[in-house]
Coordinates of C-alpha atoms in Angstrom, one line a residue:
M30 CA 68.1 -15.6 -72.0
S31 CA 70.5 -16.0 -69.0
A32 CA 74.2 -17.3 -69.9
A33 CA 73.5 -20.4 -67.9
N34 CA 70.3 -21.1 -69.8
Q35 CA 71.9 -21.2 -73.2
K36 CA 71.3 -24.0 -75.5
P37 CA 74.1 -26.4 -75.7
G38 CA 77.1 -25.6 -78.0
A39 CA 75.8 -21.7 -78.0
K40 CA 78.8 -19.4 -77.4
S41 CA 78.9 -17.7 -73.7
P42 CA 78.4 -13.9 -73.9
T43 CA 81.4 -12.0 -72.6
I44 CA 81.3 -9.4 -70.1
L45 CA 84.0 -6.8 -69.2
V46 CA 83.9 -6.0 -65.6
V47 CA 85.8 -2.4 -64.9
D48 CA 86.4 -1.1 -61.6
D49 CA 89.5 0.1 -59.5
D50 CA 88.0 -1.7 -56.4
E51 CA 89.8 -4.9 -56.5
D52 CA 87.6 -6.8 -54.2
L53 CA 84.2 -5.7 -56.0
R54 CA 85.6 -6.4 -59.2
S55 CA 86.8 -9.9 -58.2
E56 CA 83.3 -10.6 -56.7
L57 CA 81.7 -9.5 -59.9
V58 CA 84.2 -11.6 -61.9
E59 CA 83.6 -14.8 -59.9
L60 CA 79.4 -14.3 -59.8
F61 CA 79.4 -13.7 -63.6
G62 CA 81.8 -16.6 -64.3
R63 CA 79.8 -18.8 -62.1
I64 CA 76.7 -18.1 -64.1
G65 CA 78.1 -19.0 -67.7
Y66 CA 79.6 -15.9 -68.8
K67 CA 83.2 -15.3 -70.2
V68 CA 84.6 -12.6 -68.1
L69 CA 87.2 -10.3 -68.8
E70 CA 88.5 -7.7 -66.3
A71 CA 90.1 -4.3 -66.1
A72 CA 91.2 -2.0 -63.1
N73 CA 90.7 1.3 -65.0
G74 CA 89.1 2.9 -68.1
I75 CA 92.5 2.6 -70.1
E76 CA 92.8 -1.0 -69.7
A77 CA 89.0 -1.3 -70.3
V78 CA 89.3 0.7 -73.8
E79 CA 92.4 -1.5 -74.7
I80 CA 90.7 -4.6 -73.7
A81 CA 87.2 -3.7 -75.3
R82 CA 89.1 -3.0 -78.5
D83 CA 91.1 -6.1 -78.7
K84 CA 88.0 -8.5 -77.3
R85 CA 84.9 -6.7 -78.4
P86 CA 82.7 -7.8 -75.5
D87 CA 78.9 -8.1 -75.5
V88 CA 78.4 -6.2 -72.6
V89 CA 80.7 -3.7 -70.5
L90 CA 80.0 -3.0 -66.7
M91 CA 82.0 -0.4 -65.5
D92 CA 82.4 1.9 -62.3
V93 CA 82.3 5.7 -63.1
G94 CA 84.9 6.9 -60.9
M95 CA 88.5 5.6 -61.5
P96 CA 92.0 6.9 -61.8
Q97 CA 93.5 7.8 -65.1
L98 CA 90.2 7.5 -67.3
G99 CA 86.7 7.7 -65.6
G100 CA 83.8 5.2 -66.9
V101 CA 81.6 8.2 -68.6
R102 CA 84.9 9.0 -70.7
A103 CA 85.8 5.3 -71.3
A104 CA 82.2 4.6 -72.2
E105 CA 82.3 7.4 -74.9
I106 CA 85.5 6.0 -76.5
M107 CA 84.2 2.5 -76.8
T108 CA 81.0 3.7 -78.1
L109 CA 82.3 5.9 -80.7
L110 CA 85.2 3.1 -81.7
R111 CA 82.5 0.5 -81.6
H112 CA 84.3 -1.7 -79.3
T113 CA 81.2 -2.7 -77.8
E114 CA 77.4 -1.8 -78.1
Q115 CA 76.2 -2.0 -74.6
V116 CA 77.8 -0.3 -71.7
V117 CA 76.3 -0.4 -68.1
L118 CA 77.8 2.6 -65.7
M119 CA 77.8 1.9 -61.8
S120 CA 77.8 4.9 -59.6
G121 CA 76.9 6.1 -56.1
N122 CA 75.2 8.9 -57.7
P123 CA 73.4 7.5 -60.9
E124 CA 71.4 10.7 -61.6
L125 CA 74.3 12.8 -62.0
V126 CA 76.2 10.4 -64.2
A127 CA 73.1 10.0 -66.3
E128 CA 73.1 13.6 -66.8
A129 CA 76.8 14.0 -67.6
A130 CA 76.8 11.0 -69.9
S131 CA 73.7 12.6 -71.7
H132 CA 75.9 15.7 -72.6
R133 CA 78.5 13.5 -74.2
G134 CA 75.8 11.7 -76.5
L135 CA 75.5 8.8 -74.6
A136 CA 72.4 7.2 -72.8
P137 CA 73.8 4.4 -70.8
I138 CA 72.0 2.3 -68.0
V139 CA 73.4 3.5 -64.7
L140 CA 73.2 1.2 -61.7
N141 CA 73.3 2.5 -58.2
K142 CA 76.2 1.4 -56.0
P143 CA 76.1 -0.5 -53.6
L144 CA 75.1 -2.9 -56.3
S145 CA 72.3 -5.6 -55.9
F146 CA 73.7 -8.6 -57.8
D147 CA 70.5 -9.7 -58.6
I148 CA 69.3 -6.5 -60.5
C149 CA 72.7 -6.3 -61.9
R150 CA 72.5 -9.8 -63.5
R151 CA 69.2 -9.2 -64.9
V152 CA 70.4 -6.0 -66.4
I153 CA 73.3 -7.6 -67.9
D154 CA 71.4 -10.8 -69.1
S155 CA 68.9 -8.6 -70.7
L156 CA 71.8 -6.8 -72.9
A157 CA 73.9 -9.8 -73.3
K158 CA 73.9 -11.4 -76.9
P159 CA 76.0 -14.5 -77.5
G160 CA 78.3 -14.4 -80.4
A161 CA 77.6 -10.8 -81.0

């Protein structure tokens, strides 16, 4: 169920958007906020792990190629420490990322960049669980 189509009184699902590209991150924050998500944001993997630990988002949407701590390693940490159950990665080379993630015991959904917001939204909506 889309965040925008929830029953009255239902808690909005929380998404953590992580990308070192400030323009893309801001656009995603605005778009998901507009359709009813509670949106958190981080500029790198280190910030993302800290925010996920403290806020326990329903879904994390994260770029792979970032300074300090990349998306695959950050996803591994979040999953191992149970900071979130749903991580969606973004990459210009999704096949390579999926292979690298599988070597770490992960099976994330990997979206191709440049992103189609419509596809991204459908994936996030299918994973988001209000109040989870």
